[in-house]
mmCIF file of C-alpha atoms in Angstrom:
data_model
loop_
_atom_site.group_PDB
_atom_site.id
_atom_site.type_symbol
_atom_site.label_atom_id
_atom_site.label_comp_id
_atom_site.label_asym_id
_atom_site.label_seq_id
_atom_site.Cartn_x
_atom_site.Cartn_y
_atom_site.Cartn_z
ATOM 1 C CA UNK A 82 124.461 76.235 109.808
ATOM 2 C CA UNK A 83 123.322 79.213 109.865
ATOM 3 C CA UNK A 84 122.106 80.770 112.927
ATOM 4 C CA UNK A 85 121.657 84.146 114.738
ATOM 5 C CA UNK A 86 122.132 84.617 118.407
ATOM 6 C CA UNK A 87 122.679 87.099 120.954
ATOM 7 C CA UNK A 88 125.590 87.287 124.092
ATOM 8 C CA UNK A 89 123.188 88.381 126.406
ATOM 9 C CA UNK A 90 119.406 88.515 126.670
ATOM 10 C CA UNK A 91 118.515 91.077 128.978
ATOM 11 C CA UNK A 92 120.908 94.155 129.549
ATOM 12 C CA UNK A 93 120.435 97.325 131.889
ATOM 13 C CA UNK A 94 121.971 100.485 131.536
ATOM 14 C CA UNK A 95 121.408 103.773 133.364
ATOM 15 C CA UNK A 96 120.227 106.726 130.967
ATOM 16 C CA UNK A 97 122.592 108.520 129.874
ATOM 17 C CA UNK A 98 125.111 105.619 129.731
ATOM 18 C CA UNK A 99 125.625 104.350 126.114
ATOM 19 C CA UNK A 100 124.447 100.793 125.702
ATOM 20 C CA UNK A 101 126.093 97.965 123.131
ATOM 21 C CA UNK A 102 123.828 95.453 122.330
ATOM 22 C CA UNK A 103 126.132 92.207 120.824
ATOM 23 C CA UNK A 104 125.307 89.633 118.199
ATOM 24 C CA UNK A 105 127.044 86.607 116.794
ATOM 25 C CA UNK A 106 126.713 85.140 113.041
ATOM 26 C CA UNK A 107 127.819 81.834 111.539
ATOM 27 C CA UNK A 108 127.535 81.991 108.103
ATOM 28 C CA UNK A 109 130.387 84.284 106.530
ATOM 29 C CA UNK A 110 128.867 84.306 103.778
ATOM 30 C CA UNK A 111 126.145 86.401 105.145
ATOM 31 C CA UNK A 112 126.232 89.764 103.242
ATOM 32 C CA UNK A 113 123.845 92.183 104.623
ATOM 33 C CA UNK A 114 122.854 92.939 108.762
ATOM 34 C CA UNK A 115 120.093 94.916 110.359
ATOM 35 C CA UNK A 116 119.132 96.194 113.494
ATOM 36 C CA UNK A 117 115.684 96.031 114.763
ATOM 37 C CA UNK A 118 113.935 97.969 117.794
ATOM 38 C CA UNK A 119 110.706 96.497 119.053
ATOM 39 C CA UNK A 120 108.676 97.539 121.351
ATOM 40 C CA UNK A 121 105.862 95.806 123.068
ATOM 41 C CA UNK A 122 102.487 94.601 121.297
ATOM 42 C CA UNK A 123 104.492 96.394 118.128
ATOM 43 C CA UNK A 124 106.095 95.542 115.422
ATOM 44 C CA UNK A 125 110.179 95.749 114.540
ATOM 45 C CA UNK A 126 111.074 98.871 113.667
ATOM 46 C CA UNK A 127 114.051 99.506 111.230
ATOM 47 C CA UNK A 128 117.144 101.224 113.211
ATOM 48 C CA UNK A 129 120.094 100.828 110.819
ATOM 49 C CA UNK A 130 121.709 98.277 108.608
ATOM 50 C CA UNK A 131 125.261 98.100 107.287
ATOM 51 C CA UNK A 132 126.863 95.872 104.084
ATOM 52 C CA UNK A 133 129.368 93.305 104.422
ATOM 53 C CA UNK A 134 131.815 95.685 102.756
ATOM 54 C CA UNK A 135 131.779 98.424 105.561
ATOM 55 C CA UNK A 136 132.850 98.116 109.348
ATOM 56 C CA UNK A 137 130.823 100.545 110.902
ATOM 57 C CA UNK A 138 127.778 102.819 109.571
ATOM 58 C CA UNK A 139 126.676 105.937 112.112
ATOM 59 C CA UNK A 140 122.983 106.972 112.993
ATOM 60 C CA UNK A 141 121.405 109.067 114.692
ATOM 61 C CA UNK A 142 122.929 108.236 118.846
ATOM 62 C CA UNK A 143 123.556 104.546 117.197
ATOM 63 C CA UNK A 144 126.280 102.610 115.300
ATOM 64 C CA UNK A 145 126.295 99.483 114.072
ATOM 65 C CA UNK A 146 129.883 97.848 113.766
ATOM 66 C CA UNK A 147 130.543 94.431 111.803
ATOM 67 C CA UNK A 148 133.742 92.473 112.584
ATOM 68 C CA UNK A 149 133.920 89.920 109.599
ATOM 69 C CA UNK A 150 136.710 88.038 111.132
ATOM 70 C CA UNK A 151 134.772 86.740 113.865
ATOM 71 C CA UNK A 152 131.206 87.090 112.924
ATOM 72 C CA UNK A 153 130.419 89.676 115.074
ATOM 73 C CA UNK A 154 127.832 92.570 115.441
ATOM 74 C CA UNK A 155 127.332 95.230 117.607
ATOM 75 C CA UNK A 156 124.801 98.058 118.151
ATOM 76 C CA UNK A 157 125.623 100.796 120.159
ATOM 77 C CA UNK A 158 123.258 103.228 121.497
ATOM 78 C CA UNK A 159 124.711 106.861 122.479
ATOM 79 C CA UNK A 160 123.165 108.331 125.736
ATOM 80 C CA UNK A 161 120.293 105.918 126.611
ATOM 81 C CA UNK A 162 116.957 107.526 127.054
ATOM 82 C CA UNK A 163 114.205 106.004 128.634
ATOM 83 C CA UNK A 164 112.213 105.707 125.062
ATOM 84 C CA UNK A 165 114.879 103.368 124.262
ATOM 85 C CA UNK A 166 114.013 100.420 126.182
ATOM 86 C CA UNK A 167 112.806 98.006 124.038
ATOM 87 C CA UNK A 168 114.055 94.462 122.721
ATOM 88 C CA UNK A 169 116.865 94.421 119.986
ATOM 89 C CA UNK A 170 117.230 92.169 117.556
ATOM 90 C CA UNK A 171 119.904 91.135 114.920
ATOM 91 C CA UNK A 172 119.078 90.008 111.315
ATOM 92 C CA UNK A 173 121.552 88.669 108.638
ATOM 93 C CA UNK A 174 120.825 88.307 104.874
ATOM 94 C CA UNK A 175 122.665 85.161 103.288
ATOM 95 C CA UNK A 176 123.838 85.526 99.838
ATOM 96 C CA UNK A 177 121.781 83.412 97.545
ATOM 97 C CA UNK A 178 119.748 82.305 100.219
ATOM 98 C CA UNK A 179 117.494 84.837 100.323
ATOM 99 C CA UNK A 180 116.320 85.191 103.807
ATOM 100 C CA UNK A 181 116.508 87.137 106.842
ATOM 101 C CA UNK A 182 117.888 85.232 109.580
ATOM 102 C CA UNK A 183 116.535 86.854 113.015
ATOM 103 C CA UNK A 184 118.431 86.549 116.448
ATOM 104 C CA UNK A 185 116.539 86.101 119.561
ATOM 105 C CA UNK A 186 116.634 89.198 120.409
ATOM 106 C CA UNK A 187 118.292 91.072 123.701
ATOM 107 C CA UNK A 188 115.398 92.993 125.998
ATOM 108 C CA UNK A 189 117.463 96.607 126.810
ATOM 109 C CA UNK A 190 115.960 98.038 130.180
ATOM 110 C CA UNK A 191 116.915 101.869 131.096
ATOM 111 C CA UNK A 192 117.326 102.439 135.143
ATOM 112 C CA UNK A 193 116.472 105.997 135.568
ATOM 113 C CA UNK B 125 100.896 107.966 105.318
ATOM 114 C CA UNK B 126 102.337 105.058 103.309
ATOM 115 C CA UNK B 127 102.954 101.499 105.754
ATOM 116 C CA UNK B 128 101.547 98.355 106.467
ATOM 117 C CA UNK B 129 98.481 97.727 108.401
ATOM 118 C CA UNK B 130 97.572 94.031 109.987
ATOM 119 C CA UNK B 131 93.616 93.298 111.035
ATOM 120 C CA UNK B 132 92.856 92.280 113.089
ATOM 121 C CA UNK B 133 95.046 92.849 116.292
ATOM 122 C CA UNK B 134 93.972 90.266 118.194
ATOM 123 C CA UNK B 135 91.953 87.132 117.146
ATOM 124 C CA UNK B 136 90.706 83.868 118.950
ATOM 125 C CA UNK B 137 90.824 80.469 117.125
ATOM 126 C CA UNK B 138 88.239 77.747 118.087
ATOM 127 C CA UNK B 139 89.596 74.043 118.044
ATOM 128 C CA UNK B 140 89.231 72.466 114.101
ATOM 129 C CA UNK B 141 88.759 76.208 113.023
ATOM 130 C CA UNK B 142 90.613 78.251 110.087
ATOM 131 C CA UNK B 143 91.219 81.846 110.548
ATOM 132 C CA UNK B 144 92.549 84.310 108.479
ATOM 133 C CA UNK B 145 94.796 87.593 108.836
ATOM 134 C CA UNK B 146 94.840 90.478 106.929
ATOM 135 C CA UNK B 147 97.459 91.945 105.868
ATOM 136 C CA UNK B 148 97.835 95.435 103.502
ATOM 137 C CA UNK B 149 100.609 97.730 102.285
ATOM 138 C CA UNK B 150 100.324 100.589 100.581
ATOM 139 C CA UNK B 151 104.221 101.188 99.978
ATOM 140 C CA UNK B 152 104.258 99.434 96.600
ATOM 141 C CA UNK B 153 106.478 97.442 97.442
ATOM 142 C CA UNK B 154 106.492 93.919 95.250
ATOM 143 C CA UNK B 155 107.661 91.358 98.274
ATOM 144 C CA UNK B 156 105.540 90.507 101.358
ATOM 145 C CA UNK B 157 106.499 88.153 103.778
ATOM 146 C CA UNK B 158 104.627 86.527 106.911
ATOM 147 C CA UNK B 159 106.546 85.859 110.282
ATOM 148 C CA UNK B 160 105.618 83.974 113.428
ATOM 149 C CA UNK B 161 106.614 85.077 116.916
ATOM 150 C CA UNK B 162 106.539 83.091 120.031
ATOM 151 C CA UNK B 163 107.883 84.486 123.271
ATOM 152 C CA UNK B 164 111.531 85.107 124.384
ATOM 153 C CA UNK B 165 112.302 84.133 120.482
ATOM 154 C CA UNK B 166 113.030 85.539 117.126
ATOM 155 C CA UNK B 167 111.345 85.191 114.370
ATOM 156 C CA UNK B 168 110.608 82.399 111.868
ATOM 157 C CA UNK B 169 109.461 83.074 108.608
ATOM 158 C CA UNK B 170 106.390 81.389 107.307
ATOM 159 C CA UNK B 171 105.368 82.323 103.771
ATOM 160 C CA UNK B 172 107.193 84.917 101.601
ATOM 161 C CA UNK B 173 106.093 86.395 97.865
ATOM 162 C CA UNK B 174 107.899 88.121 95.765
ATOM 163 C CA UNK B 175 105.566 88.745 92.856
ATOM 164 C CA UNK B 176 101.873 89.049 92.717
ATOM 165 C CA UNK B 177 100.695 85.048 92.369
ATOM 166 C CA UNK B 178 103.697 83.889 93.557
ATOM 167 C CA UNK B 179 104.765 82.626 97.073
ATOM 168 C CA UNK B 180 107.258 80.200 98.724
ATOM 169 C CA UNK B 181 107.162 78.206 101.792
ATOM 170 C CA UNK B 182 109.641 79.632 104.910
ATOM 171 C CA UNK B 183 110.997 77.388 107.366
ATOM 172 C CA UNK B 184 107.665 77.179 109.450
ATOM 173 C CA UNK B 185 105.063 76.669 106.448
ATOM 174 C CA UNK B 186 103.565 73.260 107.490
ATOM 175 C CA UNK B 187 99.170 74.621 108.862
ATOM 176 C CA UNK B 188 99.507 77.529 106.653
ATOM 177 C CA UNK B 189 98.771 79.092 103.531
ATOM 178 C CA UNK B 190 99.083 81.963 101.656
ATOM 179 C CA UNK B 191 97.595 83.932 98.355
ATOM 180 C CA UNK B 192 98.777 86.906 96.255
ATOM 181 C CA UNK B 193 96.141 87.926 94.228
ATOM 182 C CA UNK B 194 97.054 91.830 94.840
ATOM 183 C CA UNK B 195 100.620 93.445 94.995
ATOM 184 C CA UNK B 196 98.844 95.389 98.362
ATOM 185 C CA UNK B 197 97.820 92.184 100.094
ATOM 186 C CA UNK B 198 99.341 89.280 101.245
ATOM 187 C CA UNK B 199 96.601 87.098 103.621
ATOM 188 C CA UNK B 200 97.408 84.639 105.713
ATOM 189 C CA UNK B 201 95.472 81.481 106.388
ATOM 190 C CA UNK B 202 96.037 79.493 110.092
ATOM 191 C CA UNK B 203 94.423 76.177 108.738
ATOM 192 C CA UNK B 204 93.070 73.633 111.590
ATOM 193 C CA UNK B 205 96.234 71.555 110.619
ATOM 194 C CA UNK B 206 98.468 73.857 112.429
ATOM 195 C CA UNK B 207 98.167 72.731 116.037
ATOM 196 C CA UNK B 208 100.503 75.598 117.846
ATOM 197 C CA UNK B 209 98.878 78.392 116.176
ATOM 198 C CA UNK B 210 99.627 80.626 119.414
ATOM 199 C CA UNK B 211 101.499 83.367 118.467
ATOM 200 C CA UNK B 212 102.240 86.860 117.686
ATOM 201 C CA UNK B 213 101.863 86.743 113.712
ATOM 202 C CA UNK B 214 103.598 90.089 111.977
ATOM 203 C CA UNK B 215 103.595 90.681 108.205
ATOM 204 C CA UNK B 216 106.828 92.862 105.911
ATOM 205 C CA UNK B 217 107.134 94.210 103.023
ATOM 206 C CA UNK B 218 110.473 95.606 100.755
ATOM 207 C CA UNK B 219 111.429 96.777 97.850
ATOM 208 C CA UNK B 220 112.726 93.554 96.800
ATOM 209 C CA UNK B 221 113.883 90.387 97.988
ATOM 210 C CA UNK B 222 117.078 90.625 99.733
ATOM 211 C CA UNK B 223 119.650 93.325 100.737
ATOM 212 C CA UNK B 224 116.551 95.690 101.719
ATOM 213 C CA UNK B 225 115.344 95.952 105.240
ATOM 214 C CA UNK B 226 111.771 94.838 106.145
ATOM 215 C CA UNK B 227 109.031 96.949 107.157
ATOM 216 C CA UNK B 228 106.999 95.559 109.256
ATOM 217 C CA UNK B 229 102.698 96.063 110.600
ATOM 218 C CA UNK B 230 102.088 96.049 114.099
ATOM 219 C CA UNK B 231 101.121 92.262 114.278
ATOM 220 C CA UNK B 232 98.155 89.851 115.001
ATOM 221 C CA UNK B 233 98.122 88.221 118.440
ATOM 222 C CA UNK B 234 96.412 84.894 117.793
ATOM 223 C CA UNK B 235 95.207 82.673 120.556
ATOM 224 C CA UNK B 236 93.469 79.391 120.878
ATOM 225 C CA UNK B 237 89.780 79.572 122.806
#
């Protein structure tokens, strides 16, 4: 079914390390992922989203990589700063579905 | 500055009540969509519309309901029938329907008194 989910739900990284925040789908035919950053008492906040026809798509410090063959996601954050800590979440768009499927999200804390 | 602003922030519910969030974008953008957040989870869509007096139910639509009388608005109803209605409640909008991210207001804590 389909389904969004997350390798780990807390992760801590000391700033200036990069982070990789991981992400499993189950529906290949899922089409379209985003990233989310949200922060607390807020809303998500778009960080980057990439098409099932690409790999990887760069940002500003982050890139998001897609691995089709075994419905996987990643986001990786260059040089973690402490305005980064926030929770993460995943998102996939099923074709014909319609929807955004939303992970539970992975809570990224930055040891100074 | 064009976004999405949710009213109130935080809101109390009395047992056998209905309450009602706001929600207003001023990004003209034609679909709206209402999510529910409970903690250490994603979230779980209630109500989306994609044209003005339109709507569909999400997964989580049983206690709620929606109108779209206005492309800007998109309020949300927490009827008495809904008896978990504690949550953080946060409203999107795109350009249209799928393969567009979601912007999102800054959400409407709702608790139970």
């Amino acid at each position: 079914g389909e389904s969004v989910g997350l390798h780990l739900p807390t992760l801590s990284v000391q700033e200036g390390d990069n982070s990789i925040i991981n992400c499993a789908y189950s529906n290949s035919a899922s089409d379209y992922f985003i990233w989310y950053k949200q922060e607390s008492g807020k809303g998500p906040q778009f960080i980057i989203d990439i098409r099932s026809n690409m790999d990887k798509r760069q940002g500003q410090r982050v890139t998001v990589l897609l691995n089709k063959t075994v419905k996987h996601l990643s986001l990786q954050i260059a040089a973690t700063q402490p305005g980064d800590s926030a929770v993460y979440f995943c998102a996939e768009n099923v074709q014909g579905a319609q929807k955004l499927v939303f992970g539970q999200g992975t809570r990224l804390t930055i040891n100074p | 500055d064009g976004g999405i602003t949710q009213s109130p922030k935080y809101l109390f519910r009395k047992e056998g009540q209905n309450v009602t969030l706001s929600c207003e974008q001023n990004l003209n953008h034609d679909a709206m969509y209402w999510y529910r957040q409970d903690p250490g989870q994603g979230l779980r869509l209630i109500y989306y519309s994609q044209i003005v007096n339109d709507f569909q139910k999400g997964d989580i639509a049983e206690g709620y309901s929606v109108s779209r009388e206005k492309k800007e608005s998109f309020p949300l109803t927490v009827t008495s029938a809904q008896k978990n209605p504690t949550a953080f409640y946060l409203c999107a909008s795109s350009l249209e329907r799928s393969n567009q991210p979601l912007h999102f207001g800054d959400g409407t804590r709702l608790s139970i008194l």
